[in-house]
Coordinates of C-alpha atoms (C1' of nucleotides) in Angstrom, one line a residue:
Chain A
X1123 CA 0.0 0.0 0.0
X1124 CA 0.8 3.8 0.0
X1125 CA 2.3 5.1 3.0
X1126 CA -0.6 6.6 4.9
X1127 CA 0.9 10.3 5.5
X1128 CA 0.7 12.0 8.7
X1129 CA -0.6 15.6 9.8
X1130 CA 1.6 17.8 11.1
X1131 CA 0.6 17.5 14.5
X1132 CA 3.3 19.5 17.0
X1133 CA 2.1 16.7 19.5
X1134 CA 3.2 13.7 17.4
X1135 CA 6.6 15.2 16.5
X1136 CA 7.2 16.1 20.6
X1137 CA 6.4 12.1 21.4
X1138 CA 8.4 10.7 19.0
X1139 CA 11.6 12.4 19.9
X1140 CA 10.6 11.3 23.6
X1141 CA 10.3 7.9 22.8
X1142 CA 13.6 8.4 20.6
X1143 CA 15.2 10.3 23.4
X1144 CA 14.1 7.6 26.1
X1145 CA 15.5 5.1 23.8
X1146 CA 18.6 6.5 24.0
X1147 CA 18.8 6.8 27.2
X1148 CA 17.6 2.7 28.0
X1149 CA 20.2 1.8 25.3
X1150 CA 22.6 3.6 27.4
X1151 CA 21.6 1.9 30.6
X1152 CA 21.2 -1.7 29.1
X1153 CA 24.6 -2.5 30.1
X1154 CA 23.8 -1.9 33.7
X1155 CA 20.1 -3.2 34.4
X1156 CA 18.4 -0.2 35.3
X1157 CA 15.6 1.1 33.4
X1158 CA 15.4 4.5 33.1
X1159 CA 12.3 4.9 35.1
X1160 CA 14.7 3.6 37.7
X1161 CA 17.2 6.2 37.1
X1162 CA 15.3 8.7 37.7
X1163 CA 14.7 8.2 41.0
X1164 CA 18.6 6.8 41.5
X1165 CA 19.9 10.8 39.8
X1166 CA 17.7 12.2 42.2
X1167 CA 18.9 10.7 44.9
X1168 CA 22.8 10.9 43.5
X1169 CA 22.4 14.5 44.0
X1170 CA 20.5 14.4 47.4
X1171 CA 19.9 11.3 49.7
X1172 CA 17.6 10.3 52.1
X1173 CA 15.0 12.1 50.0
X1174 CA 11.3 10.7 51.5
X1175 CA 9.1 9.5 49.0
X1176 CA 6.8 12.7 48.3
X1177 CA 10.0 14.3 47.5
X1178 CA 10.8 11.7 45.4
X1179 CA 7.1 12.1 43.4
X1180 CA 8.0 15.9 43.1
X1181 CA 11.1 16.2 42.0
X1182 CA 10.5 13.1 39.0
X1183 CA 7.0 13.8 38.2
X1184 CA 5.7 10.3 39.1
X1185 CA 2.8 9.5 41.3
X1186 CA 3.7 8.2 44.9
X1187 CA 1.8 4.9 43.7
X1188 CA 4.4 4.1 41.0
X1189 CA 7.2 4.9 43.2
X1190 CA 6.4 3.0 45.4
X1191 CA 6.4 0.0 43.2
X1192 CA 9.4 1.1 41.7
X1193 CA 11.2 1.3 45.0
X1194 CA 10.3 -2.7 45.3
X1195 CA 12.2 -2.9 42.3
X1196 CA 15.2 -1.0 43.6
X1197 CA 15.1 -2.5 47.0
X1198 CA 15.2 -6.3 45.2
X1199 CA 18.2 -5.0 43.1
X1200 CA 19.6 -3.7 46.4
X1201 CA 20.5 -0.4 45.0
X1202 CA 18.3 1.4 47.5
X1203 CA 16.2 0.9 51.3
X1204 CA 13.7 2.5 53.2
X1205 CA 14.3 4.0 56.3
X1206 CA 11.6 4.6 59.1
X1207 CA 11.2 8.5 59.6
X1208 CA 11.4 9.5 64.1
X1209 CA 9.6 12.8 63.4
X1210 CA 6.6 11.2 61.6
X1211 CA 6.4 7.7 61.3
X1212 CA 3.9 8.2 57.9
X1213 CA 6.9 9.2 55.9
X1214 CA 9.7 7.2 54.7
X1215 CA 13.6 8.2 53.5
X1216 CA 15.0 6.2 50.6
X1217 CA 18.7 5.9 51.3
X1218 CA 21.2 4.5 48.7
X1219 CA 23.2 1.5 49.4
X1220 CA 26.6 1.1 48.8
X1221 CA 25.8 -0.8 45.7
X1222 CA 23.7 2.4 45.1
X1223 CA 26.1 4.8 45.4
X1224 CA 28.5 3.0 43.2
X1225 CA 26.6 3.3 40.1
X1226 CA 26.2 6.7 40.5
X1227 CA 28.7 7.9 37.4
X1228 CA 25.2 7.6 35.2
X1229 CA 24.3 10.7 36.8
X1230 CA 26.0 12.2 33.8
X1231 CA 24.0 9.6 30.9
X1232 CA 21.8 12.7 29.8
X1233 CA 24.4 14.9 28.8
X1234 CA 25.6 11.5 26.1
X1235 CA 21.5 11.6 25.4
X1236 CA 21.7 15.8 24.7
X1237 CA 24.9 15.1 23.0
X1238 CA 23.2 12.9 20.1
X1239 CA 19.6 14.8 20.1
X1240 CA 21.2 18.1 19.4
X1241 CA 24.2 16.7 17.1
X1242 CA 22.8 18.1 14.2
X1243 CA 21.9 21.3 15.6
X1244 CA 24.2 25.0 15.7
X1245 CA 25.0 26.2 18.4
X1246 CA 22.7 29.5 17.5
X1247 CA 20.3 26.6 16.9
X1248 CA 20.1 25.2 20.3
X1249 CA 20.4 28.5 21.5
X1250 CA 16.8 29.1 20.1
X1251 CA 15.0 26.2 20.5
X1252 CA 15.7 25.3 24.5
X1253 CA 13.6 28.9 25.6
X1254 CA 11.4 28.0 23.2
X1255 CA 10.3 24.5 24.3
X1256 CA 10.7 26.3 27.7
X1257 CA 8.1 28.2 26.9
X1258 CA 5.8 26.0 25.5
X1259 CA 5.8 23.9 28.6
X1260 CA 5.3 26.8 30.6
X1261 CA 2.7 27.8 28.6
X1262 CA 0.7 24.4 28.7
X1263 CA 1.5 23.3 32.6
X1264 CA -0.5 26.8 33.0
X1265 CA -3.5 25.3 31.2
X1266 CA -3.4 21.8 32.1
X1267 CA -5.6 20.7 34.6
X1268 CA -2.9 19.4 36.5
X1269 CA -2.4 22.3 38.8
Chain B
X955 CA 13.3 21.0 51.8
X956 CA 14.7 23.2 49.2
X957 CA 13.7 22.0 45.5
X958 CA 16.1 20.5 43.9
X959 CA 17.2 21.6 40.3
X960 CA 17.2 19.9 37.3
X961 CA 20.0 20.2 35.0
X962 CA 19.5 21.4 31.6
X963 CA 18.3 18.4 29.8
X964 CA 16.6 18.1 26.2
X965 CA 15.3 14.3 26.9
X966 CA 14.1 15.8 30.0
X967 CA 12.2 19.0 28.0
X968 CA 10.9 17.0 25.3
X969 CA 9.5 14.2 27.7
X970 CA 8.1 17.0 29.7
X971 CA 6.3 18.1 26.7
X972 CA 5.3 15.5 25.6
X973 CA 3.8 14.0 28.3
X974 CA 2.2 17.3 28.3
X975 CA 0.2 16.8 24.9
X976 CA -0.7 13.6 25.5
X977 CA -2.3 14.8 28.7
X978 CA -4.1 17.4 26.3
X979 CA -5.1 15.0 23.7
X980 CA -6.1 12.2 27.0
X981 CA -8.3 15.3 28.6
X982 CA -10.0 16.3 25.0
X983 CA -11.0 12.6 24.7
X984 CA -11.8 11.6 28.3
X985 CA -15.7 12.4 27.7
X986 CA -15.4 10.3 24.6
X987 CA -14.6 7.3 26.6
X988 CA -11.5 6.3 24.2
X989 CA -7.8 6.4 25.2
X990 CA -4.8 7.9 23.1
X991 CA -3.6 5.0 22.3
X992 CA -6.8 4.0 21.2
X993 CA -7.5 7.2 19.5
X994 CA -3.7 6.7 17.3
X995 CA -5.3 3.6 15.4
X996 CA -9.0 4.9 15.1
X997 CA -7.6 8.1 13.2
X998 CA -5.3 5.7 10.9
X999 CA -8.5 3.9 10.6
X1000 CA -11.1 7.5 9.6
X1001 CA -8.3 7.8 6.8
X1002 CA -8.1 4.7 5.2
X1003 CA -10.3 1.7 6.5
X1004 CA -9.3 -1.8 6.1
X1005 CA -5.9 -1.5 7.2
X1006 CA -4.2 -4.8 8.3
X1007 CA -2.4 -5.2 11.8
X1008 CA 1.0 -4.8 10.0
X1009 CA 0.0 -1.5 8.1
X1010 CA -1.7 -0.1 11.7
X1011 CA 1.8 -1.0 12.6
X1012 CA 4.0 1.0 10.6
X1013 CA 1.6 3.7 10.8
X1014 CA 1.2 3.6 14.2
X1015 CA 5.0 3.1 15.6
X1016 CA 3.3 0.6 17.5
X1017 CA 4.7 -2.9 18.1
X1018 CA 2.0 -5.9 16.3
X1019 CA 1.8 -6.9 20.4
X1020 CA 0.5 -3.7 21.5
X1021 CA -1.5 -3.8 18.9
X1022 CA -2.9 -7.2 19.2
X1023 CA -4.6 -6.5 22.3
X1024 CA -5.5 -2.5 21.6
X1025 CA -7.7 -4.3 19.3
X1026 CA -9.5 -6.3 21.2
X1027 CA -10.8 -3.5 23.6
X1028 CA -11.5 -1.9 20.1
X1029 CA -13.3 -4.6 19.5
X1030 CA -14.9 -5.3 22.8
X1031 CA -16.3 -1.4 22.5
X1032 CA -17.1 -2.2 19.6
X1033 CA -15.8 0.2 17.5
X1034 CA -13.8 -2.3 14.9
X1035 CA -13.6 -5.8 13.8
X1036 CA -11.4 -7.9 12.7
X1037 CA -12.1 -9.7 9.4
X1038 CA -10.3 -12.3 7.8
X1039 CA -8.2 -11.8 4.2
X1040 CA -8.7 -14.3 1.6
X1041 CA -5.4 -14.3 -0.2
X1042 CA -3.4 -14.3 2.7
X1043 CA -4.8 -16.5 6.0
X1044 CA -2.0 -15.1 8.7
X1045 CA -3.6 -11.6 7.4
X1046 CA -6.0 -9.5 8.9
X1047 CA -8.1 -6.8 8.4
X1048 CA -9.3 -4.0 10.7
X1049 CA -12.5 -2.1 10.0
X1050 CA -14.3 0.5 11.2
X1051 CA -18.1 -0.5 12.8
X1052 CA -21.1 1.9 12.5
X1053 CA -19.9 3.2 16.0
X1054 CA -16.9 3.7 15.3
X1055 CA -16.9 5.6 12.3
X1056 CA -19.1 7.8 14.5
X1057 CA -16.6 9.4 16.2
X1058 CA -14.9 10.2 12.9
X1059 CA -15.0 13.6 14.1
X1060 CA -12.6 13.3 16.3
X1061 CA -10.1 13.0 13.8
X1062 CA -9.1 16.6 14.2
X1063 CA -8.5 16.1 18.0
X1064 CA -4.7 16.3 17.2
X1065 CA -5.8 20.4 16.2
X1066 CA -6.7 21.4 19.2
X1067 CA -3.5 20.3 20.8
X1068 CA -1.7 21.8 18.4
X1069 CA -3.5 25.0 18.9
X1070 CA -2.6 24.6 22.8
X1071 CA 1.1 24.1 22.2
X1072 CA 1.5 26.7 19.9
X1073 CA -0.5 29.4 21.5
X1074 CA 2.8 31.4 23.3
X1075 CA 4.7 31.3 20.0
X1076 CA 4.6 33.4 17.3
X1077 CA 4.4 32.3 13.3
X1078 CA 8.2 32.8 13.1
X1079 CA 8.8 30.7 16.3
X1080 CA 6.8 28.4 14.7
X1081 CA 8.2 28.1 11.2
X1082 CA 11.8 27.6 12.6
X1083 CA 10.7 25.3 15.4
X1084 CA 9.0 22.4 13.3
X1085 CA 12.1 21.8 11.0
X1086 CA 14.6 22.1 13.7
X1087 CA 12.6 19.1 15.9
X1088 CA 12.1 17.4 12.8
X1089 CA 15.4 17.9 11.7
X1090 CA 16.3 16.4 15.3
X1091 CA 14.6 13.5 15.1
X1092 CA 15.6 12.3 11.7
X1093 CA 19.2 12.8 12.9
X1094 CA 18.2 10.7 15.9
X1095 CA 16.7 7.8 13.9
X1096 CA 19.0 7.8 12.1
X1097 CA 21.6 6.5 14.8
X1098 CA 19.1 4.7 17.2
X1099 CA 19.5 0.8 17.6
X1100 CA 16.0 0.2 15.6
X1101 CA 16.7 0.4 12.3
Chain C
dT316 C1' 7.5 -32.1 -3.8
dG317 C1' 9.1 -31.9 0.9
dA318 C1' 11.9 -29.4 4.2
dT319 C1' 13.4 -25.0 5.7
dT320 C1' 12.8 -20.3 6.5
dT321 C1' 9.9 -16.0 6.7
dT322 C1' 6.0 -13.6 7.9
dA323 C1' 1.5 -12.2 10.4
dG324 C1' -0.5 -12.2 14.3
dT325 C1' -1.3 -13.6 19.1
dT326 C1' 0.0 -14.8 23.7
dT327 C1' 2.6 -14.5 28.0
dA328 C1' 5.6 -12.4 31.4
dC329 C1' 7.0 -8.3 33.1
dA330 C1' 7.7 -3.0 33.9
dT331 C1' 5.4 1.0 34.2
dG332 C1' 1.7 4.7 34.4
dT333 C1' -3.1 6.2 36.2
dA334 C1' -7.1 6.3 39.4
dA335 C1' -9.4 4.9 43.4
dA336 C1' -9.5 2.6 47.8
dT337 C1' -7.0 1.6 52.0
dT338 C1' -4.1 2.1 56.1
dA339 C1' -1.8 4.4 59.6
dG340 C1' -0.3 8.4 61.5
dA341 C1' -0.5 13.7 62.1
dT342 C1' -3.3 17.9 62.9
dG343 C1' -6.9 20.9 64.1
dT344 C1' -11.0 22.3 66.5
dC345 C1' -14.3 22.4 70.0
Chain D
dG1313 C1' -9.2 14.6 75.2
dA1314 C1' -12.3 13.2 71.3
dC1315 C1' -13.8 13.4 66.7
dA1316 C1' -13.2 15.0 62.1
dT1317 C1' -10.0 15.9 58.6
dC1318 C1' -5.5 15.7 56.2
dT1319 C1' -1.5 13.5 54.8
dA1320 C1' 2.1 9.8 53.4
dA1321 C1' 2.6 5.8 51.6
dT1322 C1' 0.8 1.6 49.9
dT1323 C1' -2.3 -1.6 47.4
dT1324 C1' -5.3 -2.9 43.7
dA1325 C1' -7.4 -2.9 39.2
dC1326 C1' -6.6 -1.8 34.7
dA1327 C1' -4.3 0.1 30.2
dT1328 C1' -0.3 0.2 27.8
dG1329 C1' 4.6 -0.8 26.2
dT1330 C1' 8.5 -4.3 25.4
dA1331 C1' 10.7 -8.8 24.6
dA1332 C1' 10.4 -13.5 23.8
dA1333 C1' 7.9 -17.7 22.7
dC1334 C1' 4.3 -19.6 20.0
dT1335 C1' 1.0 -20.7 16.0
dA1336 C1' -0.3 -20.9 11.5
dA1337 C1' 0.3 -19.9 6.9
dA1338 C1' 3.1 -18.5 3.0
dA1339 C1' 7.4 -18.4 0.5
dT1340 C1' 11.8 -20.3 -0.8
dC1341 C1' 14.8 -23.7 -2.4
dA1342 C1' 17.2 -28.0 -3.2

DNA sequence: TGATTTTAGTTTACATGTAAATTAGATGTC
DNA sequence: GACATCTAATTTACATGTAAACTAAAATCA
């Protein structure tokens, strides 16, 4: 048959280079097991540990409900435990473990993931097109009905 | 706590959008009772009906296993059917029902988010961003593992 | 023609996301 | 202090995506 052409639908084009961005970025982790979901929460918690779980949800954007099943995950691999909170015994801290800790030179795989999306692009290029994709989010998070 | 940062990272941006429009596209079709997902094959489906699992496919960006069972809550709505392909017995062909060729309308759903996404940018914003992404992700498929 | 390889689609196992219900522990108000 | 309400985290039910195994049918080829 004919390829069936697309519309030029702005929403389309955006997924696609997710998907081809979070390719890149599970490509790059294959080697070491962790899905990127995973790294997520392990780059937030390279940068700050002992982060409780809500923190966790805000600072990655997932629901405390998938966190919490991905921190199942994390505590089978071993890469990460739970720690009772004294203060308020609701809340729990997620704590690296040593074996944790030591994967924690992926912190830096989205710089080799920026590296190949914006290969192609100038400088003056990416110059242009980072405030205006900040923009765009800005300008949809204030109409979604998300907050 | 103070909020962390994030560092400056494209995946990041266009994951953030893009999650972003889907949430657009999920809101515009929540009264209609049909997923995305769902919505991705019906409009390959208001544009040429008939189209075989493998064609849905291509079109799509969808693996045949996704696909396989997307059909079946098609079906179980009620809003396609599978029928069988003389020439070719492993074939099959997806059509619209009655029902589903009903909400044929919605085929321009992909508008409105566009109109959303756009809104903060101007027409010459616009005319350079398109290319650029679309330069960016031909650059990217061109290296990823899938083809 | 008969055996081998490809192809189309489905199924299964698993990871992940959402929404809604649940549990336990704070908080607030009278 | 007692009761109502909020909050943090978890659990459950379900939709979706991937990879791998499986089935049936078509195509190849020796």
């Amino acid at each position: 048959m004919t390829t069936l052409p697309y519309p030029r639908s702005m929403g389309r084009l955006l997924t696609m280079l997710s998907e081809a961005a979070c390719g890149l970025a599970e490509d790059y982790l294959r080697p070491y097991e962790i899905s990127l979901a995973q790294w997520v929460v392990l780059s937030a918690l390279w940068r700050r540990d002992g982060l409780s779980v809500s923190e966790l949800s805000e600072y990655s954007g997932k629901k405390t409900a998938a966190l919490s099943r991905l921190l199942d995950r994390l505590e089978d691999k071993e890469l990460v435990r739970r720690a009772a909170v004294e203060d308020d015994k609701r809340s729990v801290k997620i704590h690296l473990t040593e074996k944790g800790q030591g994967l924690s030179h992926l912190a830096d795989m989205y710089k080799h993931v920026n590296g190949v999306l914006l290969a192609d692009l100038s400088e003056t290029e990416q110059e242009q097109l980072f405030p205006m994709l900040e923009r765009m989010l800005d300008s949809v998070e204030g109409k979604s009905k998300k907050r």
